Structures are given as C-alpha cells and as structure tokens.
Amino acid sequence: MAGIALPLQDFIASLDPSSLPKILQICSGVYFQGSVYEISGSEVSFSTGDLIKVIGIELQSVSCEDVANKETFELPVSHAGLFKVVPEQMPYSSVEEMMSLRPVGQESFLPFTFHSHTKMTLDTFTLGAGKALTVIAIEKHEGKEDQVRCHVKGEAEASAEVRIPLSSRGQFYECESEECYTLKEIMSSPFLRSRRFCLVKKTNCERVLVLSPVYQIQAIMNLRKNVLRFPSSLEVDVVDVSDLCKDVHFMTPLSLKEVLSRPDESLPGVVEILEEPHAGSLFKCNWLQGLTKRAHLVLHKKGTKAMALLSSMKGRKAQQFFLVSQQYGGRIRRRPRDFNSVYELYVASTQTKGLTVSVTRNCEEVEEEGLPGLSVGERLEIVSCTRMDLPGESSKKQKQSIEALLCHRVQDPDDVDDEEEEEEKEEEEVKQLDEKEEVRLPLYMQGHFVEVLGDNKKYKLSQLGKEFSLPLDVKVVSRDTELESDPLVGFPCLRIEGAMLEPTIQASFLDKPDYCFELPANWLSMSVCYTEEPLPWPDGQCPKSSVEWVTEVSEKFFYEFQKQRNSGEAPPPRPPKRDLSSSKSSKARSKPAKKSSKHQDKITPTEQFSAMTLNKKRAPAPPPPDGLSDEPPTIVPRKHLEVGGSAKALPNMYIKMNQPKTRGPTSDVTACVDSDHDYETLDESLASMVKSAQESVAFLGKS
C-alpha cells in the first residue's frame, strides 16, 4: 500500500540511511530555479507519476529558518558555532506527556529540568510553584506505577530527591538548559532536529531558529541510465511506493569498487559505461581512450594484484611513470643508485644492509663545520647513524653535537698489487679489519656518491621485491615476449619507486575480447551497469587472452602515490648555524704567508675603486707641475756616503734610454730558424750602453 504524500525535504529528513534503497513516486511540485535535470545538467524534467529509486543521501548543509520573520539561510555542516535548545512555550498537562516527547533512549538526554506552574503535594512532601525539578532517571517497577526520580534544591543550598509518578497532572513547563550542541550533533539526532535553537554568542541573541538538514540525493530512474543528483530542498511531493514496485527494473549504476563487492558469479559479464573517467585522469595508457560513455566492456575476473611503480630518470625527455604488475615477464638487471647528499645515503642504508658507495666528486675539508675531505674513487661502507661534536673555537663555548653517518673507508681491490705474496695479502686484510679508518659524514653534508654493486644477475620483477629494498635502480635487459610492445625496453635506467597491493578488474573491449588490461579500482573513477548482452565467445569456451601488464600513468598519479607513502616522513636535517667570526679567523690563519705576499702588489687600493663607477668615467690624471724640464733628474747621494765637494754622481744611463733616438742599422747576425726561442738581437752601440749602465750600478753598490 502506498504511503502518505510528503514534501521531499521532510521525507528525506526522516529517512534512515540504512533502509535504502527506496522507490518514490512524484505526486506534484513547484520548481523555482528550474527542474531537477537542469540543475544536474539534463534538459528533461520530472513529471507526475515518475518513479525514482533513491540509492544514497549525503548531508550537504543546514537550512536555518527564523521563526519570527520566516527568513531562511544556509550554514555549512562544519560551522563552528554552538547552539542551545529553546524551551517550548506550551505547557504539558501531565508528567507522562512531557516525558513521552523525549527521544528514545532518554538516558542520553538526561538530566532534564522542568517546573510546575502550581503547587504539588507528594505524600508527606509539598513542592512550591515554580520550583525547578531535574530528572535524574526514570524508574520502572513491575506491578507499580512508573516514576521519575528528580533532584530539587531547597533553601540554603540544601538538596533532596523526590519521586514523582508519571500520572501526575498539572501545568508543567520545560526549563532552559545550559547544554550546547554543534550542527553535526543536532543533525545526527532526530529528537534534536525537531527542536528550536538559538545561536550561543557573547551577547544575548533572541533569534529563534528551526534547523533542517539539506541532503544531496543520488537516485536512478527506470527509463534512464545515468545517476541523478539533486538537493532534498527541491519543492516536490513524493510518496513511498517501495512495497508496490518491487518488480520494476531499474538499471543500477555501479562503481568499480561496487563491482568488486559483488559475488564471483557475476563475472564474466558485459557492462556498459555510464560515466567515463574524468578528464584529469591519472592514467596515460592507450586503452584509456576507449573508456567512453556508452562503450561496452567485458569484465573477465577480479582479484588483488601486487604491482610496482616505476619511473624513468629525469633528462632531456619528459619523465615517464609506469604501473607494472609483478607478473611482468621481462628480465631486469640492477643499476647502481646515485646519491646527492649524505641524508640520501642514510635513508638508503636503513633499507639496504651493508651499503657501499664510491665518491664521484671531490669534497674539500671544512674543519669548523665537521666536513671531511673526500676524493674521487674512494669507497665508503655505511655502518650506522651516530653523533659527532663540531670543533669549538674556545673552551668556554659548548661544542655543538650533530647527527652523522659513520662510514669505513674500504680499499679498492684494483689497488692491490698483483705481485704481492698471498701471506702479505692475508696480513693486510687482517690489519684492515682490525684498524678500519672511520669517517663521519654530517647528515646535512652535500656530496656525490654512486652505489657499488656486487652482482650482475638478471632478475624477475617479483624476485627484486623479495630480495632488495625499494627504491631500486634497474634496467630491463630482455623484453616480455607475451606483450605486443614492451614500453620498458630502451630506458637506460628505471627506478622502482615502491610496491602496492591493488584490487583490480581484468577487462577487455567487446570487439577485442582476447586483449585484456587491468583496471585499478582504487585509482579509476567510473560507473558501469550490467547489460543482458551475451559474452563474445561460445558458452564455456573462453578464449586465451594476453594481458597488458604495463600501464603508463601520469605525473599526478606518481605524486599522489608519494603523498600516501611519505605522509609521516621527517624532512632532512638542516646544517648548523655558522660562526662567521670564527670561520674568518680560521681561514686567515690557514692561508699561507707566501700566497698573501705574492698577490699583495695586485690589490687595488680602495681609493681607486671609489672613483670607478658604471655610470661615470674615471677622473683624468692631474696635470704635471710647473717648471718640469725634459732633463733627467740628478741622483741624490746616499746618506751614509761621505761625498766630497769634487765628487759628482754618474748620470743614470736608463734615463737617457727613454729619450727618443733613431734606431741604427741592425746587426748582420741572423736568427737561427731551427731555434725554439724568438729573441731580438741588439746592435753594438745599444749593447755597449747596457754594459756601461750595469757597470755603473755595480760601482755604486760597492761604494
């Protein structure tokens, strides 16, 4: 039998979500902002008599109506304000009537306070009018009348407990409660939703509100395939006809997760795509283009598959990402990993025991920062993470302790002399084991290292996941022969970022039932519905199919995967603060004296730099003083020399050389063509002048 016609808002507000699905019939309605299909993107409207099947409801917001002026507005469910229950103004004629309006499970809404408008006499106890009574519990006894146990305050803060029969009559009024509720708490209780509230503020607020939930309804129709979504505030009357329309066939849309929850007997089967994946999809594979609306798929089987996420190295080409099933049949060889910091070494050492790396770039030693010197080709064996003290500048300062990676320097086996005797080699190995050189690398230190591998074997993808920790650098050396084209072949290096267990559905297109691919249910958002179309092969003769084990995904997929995996990972450590004064003084002490004196003459004075700018030219040189003659200056005698009156200083031959002279004929001596030098020859007169000048200088020095 059909139910009573109710407004859609009232029906949905009183609906228990666990009772879904429900079949409703449209009775009448008024559309203010267009029909429901215009809201959801369709041009068709509801008609009287239409059947809709409600399959889900979701709370969207809360509608608030002012009782005084009928003004309405909406608040989000996450609204942080608190609300207080407004007491009802109408009196109750009996205690039983007042308590019957309390919600089921009354203990959760106790204590409850009320007062009587008239005086009450209870056996030997009399209560005055207006005395507040707080209900603590409801007592039920077999063969006796039910009573409410109440707490009452007397004079001088005295208190007592009384028991009032439910049949007591009079005029009872509800008292204001100090308890406050959030919108979520109010919407989750049918009893609270039927009450009136006022918003709790610092100032008094007399605005009385009626709160109503606004849901988004998900429904399907018997003549349409897509899912309808419309608000419950749509002004339309409906009637519940679920019992009368049990045989009406509705095409039920299913998500991939819902397909997985169906029994195994539902597969294989043919489905139709109702809602295709979103435009910003996480996948870039070739079969994604075929997942269009109204396309048909064959769902073969479902299960949980172990998969690995692989990425290509960053380079000239755009980086690519692949989701690969562990059933991939290609052969893979390990590749050494590159590390650009000590922190990356530490993270890798926690996943790989006995990690050994080789230094690929020199690192200069910085003593005050605790950075050791490393040379290209040195091998380091990672031992553990420890702490080290930075060298302090003075004894008064407390040394700073930082996290560091303890390593052992390992001798390269190629450096050992092949001609050494076996006994000497054994002794060297024993000494190296007893006295290993320890190196401490701060975690914040930047460096360049490459992993040293000990094997050159070929593995399957499933073997790598069991024997080694991820991430892992690999190269595909032989393709999977079962694939038409293996996209992993040709990359010089691929990195296995991580592994996952994914629920998947093996599917194929209707025109190519033997070409299958994997649909990851947790990463692909689409809806399908089962059809009555037969399978594209004879009954019981399922063809042998090839499965595409490699699926190319987008960069967005990679970042979403990293976000889920590294949600709680701590950031790398920061380097300690530098003491600029100590670093400058240490650098000044460590600088050799010869080097400073060598470059002393090349330093330009500050005054010269002050006259040089980008916008102004350098100031011209000052003019020569007056009275300057072209004659060479006389040489002032040395102070310690006693020069007589007749003694004269010899003229400086170098000064005379600066005077312009005509160059005489060159010597007949010819340069040797075969000589490596390119010296110029001097004529005889110039050679004699140089010789006499040298003798004059030597004479002055002796005197």
PDB file of C-alpha atoms in Angstrom, residues 23-280:
ATOM      1  CA  ILE A  23      11.382   3.815  -4.577  1.00  0.00           C
ATOM      2  CA  LEU A  24       9.487   7.126  -4.653  1.00  0.00           C
ATOM      3  CA  GLN A  25       6.732   8.338  -6.958  1.00  0.00           C
ATOM      4  CA  ILE A  26       6.429  12.009  -7.916  1.00  0.00           C
ATOM      5  CA  CYS A  27       2.995  13.466  -6.963  1.00  0.00           C
ATOM      6  CA  SER A  28       3.317  17.213  -7.575  1.00  0.00           C
ATOM      7  CA  GLY A  29       5.799  20.003  -7.232  1.00  0.00           C
ATOM      8  CA  VAL A  30       6.748  23.623  -7.809  1.00  0.00           C
ATOM      9  CA  TYR A  31      10.131  24.421  -9.428  1.00  0.00           C
ATOM     10  CA  PHE A  32      11.624  27.780  -8.544  1.00  0.00           C
ATOM     11  CA  GLN A  33      15.104  27.512 -10.122  1.00  0.00           C
ATOM     12  CA  GLY A  34      14.309  25.193 -12.989  1.00  0.00           C
ATOM     13  CA  SER A  35      13.727  21.497 -12.913  1.00  0.00           C
ATOM     14  CA  VAL A  36      15.965  18.967 -11.248  1.00  0.00           C
ATOM     15  CA  TYR A  37      17.508  17.893 -14.556  1.00  0.00           C
ATOM     16  CA  GLU A  38      18.515  21.456 -15.362  1.00  0.00           C
ATOM     17  CA  ILE A  39      20.366  21.548 -12.036  1.00  0.00           C
ATOM     18  CA  SER A  40      22.201  18.314 -12.783  1.00  0.00           C
ATOM     19  CA  GLY A  41      22.917  19.118 -16.419  1.00  0.00           C
ATOM     20  CA  SER A  42      19.976  17.492 -18.238  1.00  0.00           C
ATOM     21  CA  GLU A  43      17.119  19.065 -20.182  1.00  0.00           C
ATOM     22  CA  VAL A  44      14.366  16.668 -19.046  1.00  0.00           C
ATOM     23  CA  SER A  45      12.173  17.492 -16.034  1.00  0.00           C
ATOM     24  CA  PHE A  46      10.221  15.441 -13.527  1.00  0.00           C
ATOM     25  CA  SER A  47       6.650  14.572 -14.380  1.00  0.00           C
ATOM     26  CA  THR A  48       3.808  13.479 -12.150  1.00  0.00           C
ATOM     27  CA  GLY A  49       3.907   9.694 -11.793  1.00  0.00           C
ATOM     28  CA  ASP A  50       7.660   9.301 -12.434  1.00  0.00           C
ATOM     29  CA  LEU A  51       9.429   6.653 -10.362  1.00  0.00           C
ATOM     30  CA  ILE A  52      12.828   7.365  -8.844  1.00  0.00           C
ATOM     31  CA  LYS A  53      14.954   4.975  -6.821  1.00  0.00           C
ATOM     32  CA  VAL A  54      16.908   6.702  -4.048  1.00  0.00           C
ATOM     33  CA  ILE A  55      20.214   4.850  -3.632  1.00  0.00           C
ATOM     34  CA  GLY A  56      22.093   7.312  -1.421  1.00  0.00           C
ATOM     35  CA  ILE A  57      21.906  10.545   0.544  1.00  0.00           C
ATOM     36  CA  GLU A  58      24.702  12.821   1.704  1.00  0.00           C
ATOM     37  CA  LEU A  59      24.408  15.737   4.104  1.00  0.00           C
ATOM     38  CA  GLN A  60      25.427  18.947   2.333  1.00  0.00           C
ATOM     39  CA  SER A  61      24.367  21.846   4.564  1.00  0.00           C
ATOM     40  CA  VAL A  62      21.840  23.008   7.177  1.00  0.00           C
ATOM     41  CA  SER A  63      18.894  25.256   6.387  1.00  0.00           C
ATOM     42  CA  CYS A  64      18.064  27.784   9.132  1.00  0.00           C
ATOM     43  CA  GLU A  65      14.637  29.467   9.301  1.00  0.00           C
ATOM     44  CA  ASP A  66      13.965  32.425  11.581  1.00  0.00           C
ATOM     45  CA  VAL A  67      10.700  31.766  13.410  1.00  0.00           C
ATOM     46  CA  ALA A  68       9.904  35.470  13.762  1.00  0.00           C
ATOM     47  CA  ASN A  69      10.279  36.731  10.168  1.00  0.00           C
ATOM     48  CA  LYS A  70      10.486  33.407   8.225  1.00  0.00           C
ATOM     49  CA  GLU A  71      13.871  34.396   6.822  1.00  0.00           C
ATOM     50  CA  THR A  72      15.982  31.417   5.679  1.00  0.00           C
ATOM     51  CA  PHE A  73      19.713  30.954   5.177  1.00  0.00           C
ATOM     52  CA  GLU A  74      22.121  28.021   4.982  1.00  0.00           C
ATOM     53  CA  LEU A  75      25.132  27.113   7.104  1.00  0.00           C
ATOM     54  CA  PRO A  76      27.823  24.528   6.326  1.00  0.00           C
ATOM     55  CA  VAL A  77      27.867  21.398   8.441  1.00  0.00           C
ATOM     56  CA  SER A  78      31.356  22.329   9.638  1.00  0.00           C
ATOM     57  CA  HIS A  79      30.085  25.594  11.189  1.00  0.00           C
ATOM     58  CA  ALA A  80      31.978  26.133  14.446  1.00  0.00           C
ATOM     59  CA  GLY A  81      29.142  27.892  16.323  1.00  0.00           C
ATOM     60  CA  LEU A  82      27.279  26.300  19.242  1.00  0.00           C
ATOM     61  CA  PHE A  83      23.504  26.154  19.625  1.00  0.00           C
ATOM     62  CA  LYS A  84      21.276  25.970  22.683  1.00  0.00           C
ATOM     63  CA  VAL A  85      17.816  24.399  22.847  1.00  0.00           C
ATOM     64  CA  VAL A  86      14.973  26.916  23.219  1.00  0.00           C
ATOM     65  CA  PRO A  87      12.340  25.665  25.733  1.00  0.00           C
ATOM     66  CA  GLU A  88       8.819  25.106  24.441  1.00  0.00           C
ATOM     67  CA  GLN A  89       6.295  27.759  25.497  1.00  0.00           C
ATOM     68  CA  MET A  90       3.238  25.477  25.648  1.00  0.00           C
ATOM     69  CA  PRO A  91       2.622  23.659  28.937  1.00  0.00           C
ATOM     70  CA  TYR A  92       2.316  19.906  29.320  1.00  0.00           C
ATOM     71  CA  SER A  93      -0.769  18.543  31.084  1.00  0.00           C
ATOM     72  CA  SER A  94       0.996  15.614  32.746  1.00  0.00           C
ATOM     73  CA  VAL A  95       4.481  14.364  33.523  1.00  0.00           C
ATOM     74  CA  GLU A  96       3.843  11.357  31.278  1.00  0.00           C
ATOM     75  CA  GLU A  97       3.039  13.589  28.277  1.00  0.00           C
ATOM     76  CA  MET A  98       6.145  15.661  28.876  1.00  0.00           C
ATOM     77  CA  MET A  99       8.420  12.617  29.141  1.00  0.00           C
ATOM     78  CA  SER A 100       6.837  10.860  26.168  1.00  0.00           C
ATOM     79  CA  LEU A 101       8.154  13.608  23.880  1.00  0.00           C
ATOM     80  CA  ARG A 102      11.690  12.848  24.947  1.00  0.00           C
ATOM     81  CA  PRO A 103      13.754  10.805  22.433  1.00  0.00           C
ATOM     82  CA  VAL A 104      14.097   7.054  22.536  1.00  0.00           C
ATOM     83  CA  GLY A 105      16.987   6.242  24.827  1.00  0.00           C
ATOM     84  CA  GLN A 106      16.099   9.086  27.199  1.00  0.00           C
ATOM     85  CA  GLU A 107      19.094   8.480  29.447  1.00  0.00           C
ATOM     86  CA  SER A 108      21.400  10.052  26.865  1.00  0.00           C
ATOM     87  CA  PHE A 109      19.426  13.342  27.141  1.00  0.00           C
ATOM     88  CA  LEU A 110      19.268  13.468  30.917  1.00  0.00           C
ATOM     89  CA  PRO A 111      19.307  15.373  33.179  1.00  0.00           C
ATOM     90  CA  PHE A 112      16.186  17.232  32.080  1.00  0.00           C
ATOM     91  CA  THR A 113      14.819  20.214  34.066  1.00  0.00           C
ATOM     92  CA  PHE A 114      11.188  21.385  34.362  1.00  0.00           C
ATOM     93  CA  HIS A 115       8.949  23.195  36.839  1.00  0.00           C
ATOM     94  CA  SER A 116       5.281  23.083  37.835  1.00  0.00           C
ATOM     95  CA  HIS A 117       3.025  26.102  37.484  1.00  0.00           C
ATOM     96  CA  THR A 118       1.049  25.038  40.567  1.00  0.00           C
ATOM     97  CA  LYS A 119       1.891  23.603  43.974  1.00  0.00           C
ATOM     98  CA  MET A 120       2.465  19.831  44.138  1.00  0.00           C
ATOM     99  CA  THR A 121       1.817  17.541  47.131  1.00  0.00           C
ATOM    100  CA  LEU A 122       3.686  14.239  47.193  1.00  0.00           C
ATOM    101  CA  ASP A 123       2.767  12.056  50.171  1.00  0.00           C
ATOM    102  CA  THR A 124       4.367  13.961  53.054  1.00  0.00           C
ATOM    103  CA  PHE A 125       6.295  16.364  50.838  1.00  0.00           C
ATOM    104  CA  THR A 126       4.978  19.582  49.276  1.00  0.00           C
ATOM    105  CA  LEU A 127       6.660  21.397  46.379  1.00  0.00           C
ATOM    106  CA  GLY A 128       6.011  25.062  45.817  1.00  0.00           C
ATOM    107  CA  ALA A 129       5.051  26.504  42.425  1.00  0.00           C
ATOM    108  CA  GLY A 130       7.928  27.311  40.098  1.00  0.00           C
ATOM    109  CA  LYS A 131      10.395  25.062  41.899  1.00  0.00           C
ATOM    110  CA  ALA A 132      12.910  23.617  39.429  1.00  0.00           C
ATOM    111  CA  LEU A 133      12.985  19.824  39.230  1.00  0.00           C
ATOM    112  CA  THR A 134      15.860  17.976  37.481  1.00  0.00           C
ATOM    113  CA  VAL A 135      15.009  14.495  36.217  1.00  0.00           C
ATOM    114  CA  ILE A 136      17.871  12.123  37.032  1.00  0.00           C
ATOM    115  CA  ALA A 137      16.359   8.792  35.983  1.00  0.00           C
ATOM    116  CA  ILE A 138      13.125   7.024  35.147  1.00  0.00           C
ATOM    117  CA  GLU A 139      12.308   4.138  37.482  1.00  0.00           C
ATOM    118  CA  LYS A 140      10.134   1.247  36.375  1.00  0.00           C
ATOM    119  CA  HIS A 141       8.853  -1.386  38.786  1.00  0.00           C
ATOM    120  CA  GLU A 142       6.720  -4.405  37.979  1.00  0.00           C
ATOM    121  CA  GLY A 143       3.259  -4.079  39.427  1.00  0.00           C
ATOM    122  CA  LYS A 144       3.812  -0.432  40.334  1.00  0.00           C
ATOM    123  CA  GLU A 145       3.416   2.851  38.573  1.00  0.00           C
ATOM    124  CA  ASP A 146       6.469   4.260  36.789  1.00  0.00           C
ATOM    125  CA  GLN A 147       8.093   7.239  38.477  1.00  0.00           C
ATOM    126  CA  VAL A 148      10.714   9.865  37.676  1.00  0.00           C
ATOM    127  CA  ARG A 149      13.450  10.418  40.214  1.00  0.00           C
ATOM    128  CA  CYS A 150      14.107  14.146  40.484  1.00  0.00           C
ATOM    129  CA  HIS A 151      16.607  16.357  42.263  1.00  0.00           C
ATOM    130  CA  VAL A 152      15.348  19.557  43.873  1.00  0.00           C
ATOM    131  CA  LYS A 153      17.274  22.372  45.566  1.00  0.00           C
ATOM    132  CA  GLY A 154      15.910  23.872  48.760  1.00  0.00           C
ATOM    133  CA  GLU A 155      16.801  26.840  50.909  1.00  0.00           C
ATOM    134  CA  ALA A 156      20.440  27.459  51.990  1.00  0.00           C
ATOM    135  CA  GLU A 157      21.671  25.253  49.145  1.00  0.00           C
ATOM    136  CA  ALA A 158      20.002  22.214  50.668  1.00  0.00           C
ATOM    137  CA  SER A 159      19.021  19.484  48.210  1.00  0.00           C
ATOM    138  CA  ALA A 160      16.770  16.472  48.179  1.00  0.00           C
ATOM    139  CA  GLU A 161      15.462  13.739  45.902  1.00  0.00           C
ATOM    140  CA  VAL A 162      11.784  13.165  45.208  1.00  0.00           C
ATOM    141  CA  ARG A 163       9.901  10.610  43.113  1.00  0.00           C
ATOM    142  CA  ILE A 164       7.010  11.873  41.022  1.00  0.00           C
ATOM    143  CA  PRO A 165       4.520   9.473  39.393  1.00  0.00           C
ATOM    144  CA  LEU A 166       4.158   9.775  35.633  1.00  0.00           C
ATOM    145  CA  SER A 167       0.401  10.169  36.055  1.00  0.00           C
ATOM    146  CA  SER A 168       0.802  13.435  37.979  1.00  0.00           C
ATOM    147  CA  ARG A 169      -1.269  16.161  36.314  1.00  0.00           C
ATOM    148  CA  GLY A 170      -0.873  19.913  36.238  1.00  0.00           C
ATOM    149  CA  GLN A 171       0.851  22.546  34.100  1.00  0.00           C
ATOM    150  CA  PHE A 172       4.488  21.652  33.549  1.00  0.00           C
ATOM    151  CA  TYR A 173       6.985  23.795  31.665  1.00  0.00           C
ATOM    152  CA  GLU A 174      10.424  22.899  30.328  1.00  0.00           C
ATOM    153  CA  CYS A 175      13.315  24.924  31.777  1.00  0.00           C
ATOM    154  CA  GLU A 176      16.202  26.321  29.759  1.00  0.00           C
ATOM    155  CA  SER A 177      19.221  24.010  29.570  1.00  0.00           C
ATOM    156  CA  GLU A 178      22.831  25.154  29.622  1.00  0.00           C
ATOM    157  CA  GLU A 179      23.988  22.325  27.349  1.00  0.00           C
ATOM    158  CA  CYS A 180      25.179  23.359  23.867  1.00  0.00           C
ATOM    159  CA  TYR A 181      25.380  21.375  20.620  1.00  0.00           C
ATOM    160  CA  THR A 182      27.178  21.634  17.272  1.00  0.00           C
ATOM    161  CA  LEU A 183      25.390  21.374  13.935  1.00  0.00           C
ATOM    162  CA  LYS A 184      26.765  17.852  13.418  1.00  0.00           C
ATOM    163  CA  GLU A 185      25.373  16.703  16.772  1.00  0.00           C
ATOM    164  CA  ILE A 186      21.983  18.258  16.052  1.00  0.00           C
ATOM    165  CA  MET A 187      21.725  16.736  12.565  1.00  0.00           C
ATOM    166  CA  SER A 188      22.655  13.271  13.862  1.00  0.00           C
ATOM    167  CA  SER A 189      19.738  13.195  16.349  1.00  0.00           C
ATOM    168  CA  PRO A 190      16.122  13.075  15.118  1.00  0.00           C
ATOM    169  CA  PHE A 191      14.980  14.399  18.501  1.00  0.00           C
ATOM    170  CA  LEU A 192      17.259  17.450  18.386  1.00  0.00           C
ATOM    171  CA  ARG A 193      16.269  18.185  14.780  1.00  0.00           C
ATOM    172  CA  SER A 194      12.652  18.595  15.933  1.00  0.00           C
ATOM    173  CA  ARG A 195      13.583  21.284  18.470  1.00  0.00           C
ATOM    174  CA  ARG A 196      14.153  25.026  18.114  1.00  0.00           C
ATOM    175  CA  PHE A 197      17.558  26.598  18.791  1.00  0.00           C
ATOM    176  CA  CYS A 198      19.305  29.879  19.306  1.00  0.00           C
ATOM    177  CA  LEU A 199      22.918  30.574  18.465  1.00  0.00           C
ATOM    178  CA  VAL A 200      25.135  30.947  21.530  1.00  0.00           C
ATOM    179  CA  LYS A 201      27.003  34.269  21.443  1.00  0.00           C
ATOM    180  CA  LYS A 202      28.703  36.540  23.931  1.00  0.00           C
ATOM    181  CA  THR A 203      25.810  38.952  23.653  1.00  0.00           C
ATOM    182  CA  ASN A 204      22.215  37.885  24.176  1.00  0.00           C
ATOM    183  CA  CYS A 205      20.589  36.638  20.986  1.00  0.00           C
ATOM    184  CA  GLU A 206      16.806  36.239  20.901  1.00  0.00           C
ATOM    185  CA  ARG A 207      16.738  34.875  17.346  1.00  0.00           C
ATOM    186  CA  VAL A 208      14.914  31.525  17.414  1.00  0.00           C
ATOM    187  CA  LEU A 209      15.829  29.169  14.564  1.00  0.00           C
ATOM    188  CA  VAL A 210      14.414  25.959  13.118  1.00  0.00           C
ATOM    189  CA  LEU A 211      17.212  23.790  11.693  1.00  0.00           C
ATOM    190  CA  SER A 212      16.619  21.422   8.774  1.00  0.00           C
ATOM    191  CA  PRO A 213      19.207  19.218   7.002  1.00  0.00           C
ATOM    192  CA  VAL A 214      19.778  19.668   3.269  1.00  0.00           C
ATOM    193  CA  TYR A 215      20.879  16.437   1.577  1.00  0.00           C
ATOM    194  CA  GLN A 216      22.209  15.650  -1.853  1.00  0.00           C
ATOM    195  CA  ILE A 217      20.129  12.769  -3.190  1.00  0.00           C
ATOM    196  CA  GLN A 218      21.544  10.135  -5.505  1.00  0.00           C
ATOM    197  CA  ALA A 219      18.817   8.377  -7.466  1.00  0.00           C
ATOM    198  CA  ILE A 220      18.171   6.432 -10.657  1.00  0.00           C
ATOM    199  CA  MET A 221      15.102   6.168 -12.886  1.00  0.00           C
ATOM    200  CA  ASN A 222      13.715   3.136 -14.653  1.00  0.00           C
ATOM    201  CA  LEU A 223      13.963   4.835 -18.065  1.00  0.00           C
ATOM    202  CA  ARG A 224      17.376   6.475 -17.655  1.00  0.00           C
ATOM    203  CA  LYS A 225      20.864   5.042 -17.167  1.00  0.00           C
ATOM    204  CA  ASN A 226      22.776   7.857 -15.530  1.00  0.00           C
ATOM    205  CA  VAL A 227      22.779   8.710 -11.836  1.00  0.00           C
ATOM    206  CA  LEU A 228      20.703  11.741 -10.806  1.00  0.00           C
ATOM    207  CA  ARG A 229      21.984  14.124  -8.139  1.00  0.00           C
ATOM    208  CA  PHE A 230      19.663  16.795  -6.765  1.00  0.00           C
ATOM    209  CA  PRO A 231      19.093  18.582  -3.416  1.00  0.00           C
ATOM    210  CA  SER A 232      16.449  17.489  -0.957  1.00  0.00           C
ATOM    211  CA  SER A 233      15.224  21.105  -0.722  1.00  0.00           C
ATOM    212  CA  LEU A 234      13.561  20.747  -4.134  1.00  0.00           C
ATOM    213  CA  GLU A 235       9.863  21.561  -3.598  1.00  0.00           C
ATOM    214  CA  VAL A 236       8.228  18.386  -4.779  1.00  0.00           C
ATOM    215  CA  ASP A 237       5.820  15.972  -3.059  1.00  0.00           C
ATOM    216  CA  VAL A 238       6.643  12.276  -3.101  1.00  0.00           C
ATOM    217  CA  VAL A 239       5.081   9.068  -1.878  1.00  0.00           C
ATOM    218  CA  ASP A 240       6.912   5.884  -0.848  1.00  0.00           C
ATOM    219  CA  VAL A 241       5.943   3.003  -3.207  1.00  0.00           C
ATOM    220  CA  SER A 242       8.825   0.632  -2.382  1.00  0.00           C
ATOM    221  CA  ASP A 243       6.478  -2.249  -1.467  1.00  0.00           C
ATOM    222  CA  LEU A 244       4.328  -1.828  -4.599  1.00  0.00           C
ATOM    223  CA  CYS A 245       7.173  -1.566  -7.139  1.00  0.00           C
ATOM    224  CA  LYS A 246       9.427  -4.445  -6.186  1.00  0.00           C
ATOM    225  CA  ASP A 247       9.263  -5.901  -9.727  1.00  0.00           C
ATOM    226  CA  VAL A 248      10.131  -2.648 -11.519  1.00  0.00           C
ATOM    227  CA  HIS A 249      13.549  -2.976 -13.176  1.00  0.00           C
ATOM    228  CA  PHE A 250      15.996  -0.159 -12.509  1.00  0.00           C
ATOM    229  CA  MET A 251      19.336  -0.074 -14.262  1.00  0.00           C
ATOM    230  CA  THR A 252      21.669   0.122 -11.281  1.00  0.00           C
ATOM    231  CA  PRO A 253      24.944   2.030 -11.848  1.00  0.00           C
ATOM    232  CA  LEU A 254      27.967   0.514 -10.125  1.00  0.00           C
ATOM    233  CA  SER A 255      31.402   1.879  -9.380  1.00  0.00           C
ATOM    234  CA  LEU A 256      34.438  -0.358  -9.818  1.00  0.00           C
ATOM    235  CA  LYS A 257      34.600  -0.846  -6.048  1.00  0.00           C
ATOM    236  CA  GLU A 258      30.970  -1.975  -6.047  1.00  0.00           C
ATOM    237  CA  VAL A 259      31.738  -4.414  -8.870  1.00  0.00           C
ATOM    238  CA  LEU A 260      34.467  -5.908  -6.676  1.00  0.00           C
ATOM    239  CA  SER A 261      31.991  -6.381  -3.814  1.00  0.00           C
ATOM    240  CA  ARG A 262      29.575  -8.387  -5.970  1.00  0.00           C
ATOM    241  CA  PRO A 263      29.714 -12.210  -5.885  1.00  0.00           C
ATOM    242  CA  ASP A 264      32.174 -14.053  -8.099  1.00  0.00           C
ATOM    243  CA  GLU A 265      29.308 -15.487 -10.166  1.00  0.00           C
ATOM    244  CA  SER A 266      28.666 -12.037 -11.660  1.00  0.00           C
ATOM    245  CA  LEU A 267      31.870 -12.362 -13.734  1.00  0.00           C
ATOM    246  CA  PRO A 268      32.500 -12.677 -16.594  1.00  0.00           C
ATOM    247  CA  GLY A 269      29.881 -10.277 -17.871  1.00  0.00           C
ATOM    248  CA  VAL A 270      29.227  -7.417 -20.264  1.00  0.00           C
ATOM    249  CA  VAL A 271      28.822  -3.912 -18.847  1.00  0.00           C
ATOM    250  CA  GLU A 272      28.066  -0.502 -20.303  1.00  0.00           C
ATOM    251  CA  ILE A 273      29.980   2.602 -19.225  1.00  0.00           C
ATOM    252  CA  LEU A 274      27.573   5.171 -17.775  1.00  0.00           C
ATOM    253  CA  GLU A 275      30.118   7.720 -16.507  1.00  0.00           C
ATOM    254  CA  GLU A 276      33.556   7.779 -18.106  1.00  0.00           C
ATOM    255  CA  PRO A 277      36.712   8.664 -16.162  1.00  0.00           C
ATOM    256  CA  HIS A 278      37.309  12.349 -15.515  1.00  0.00           C
ATOM    257  CA  ALA A 279      39.315  14.457 -17.960  1.00  0.00           C
ATOM    258  CA  GLY A 280      42.170  14.906 -15.490  1.00  0.00           C
TER     259      GLY A 280
END
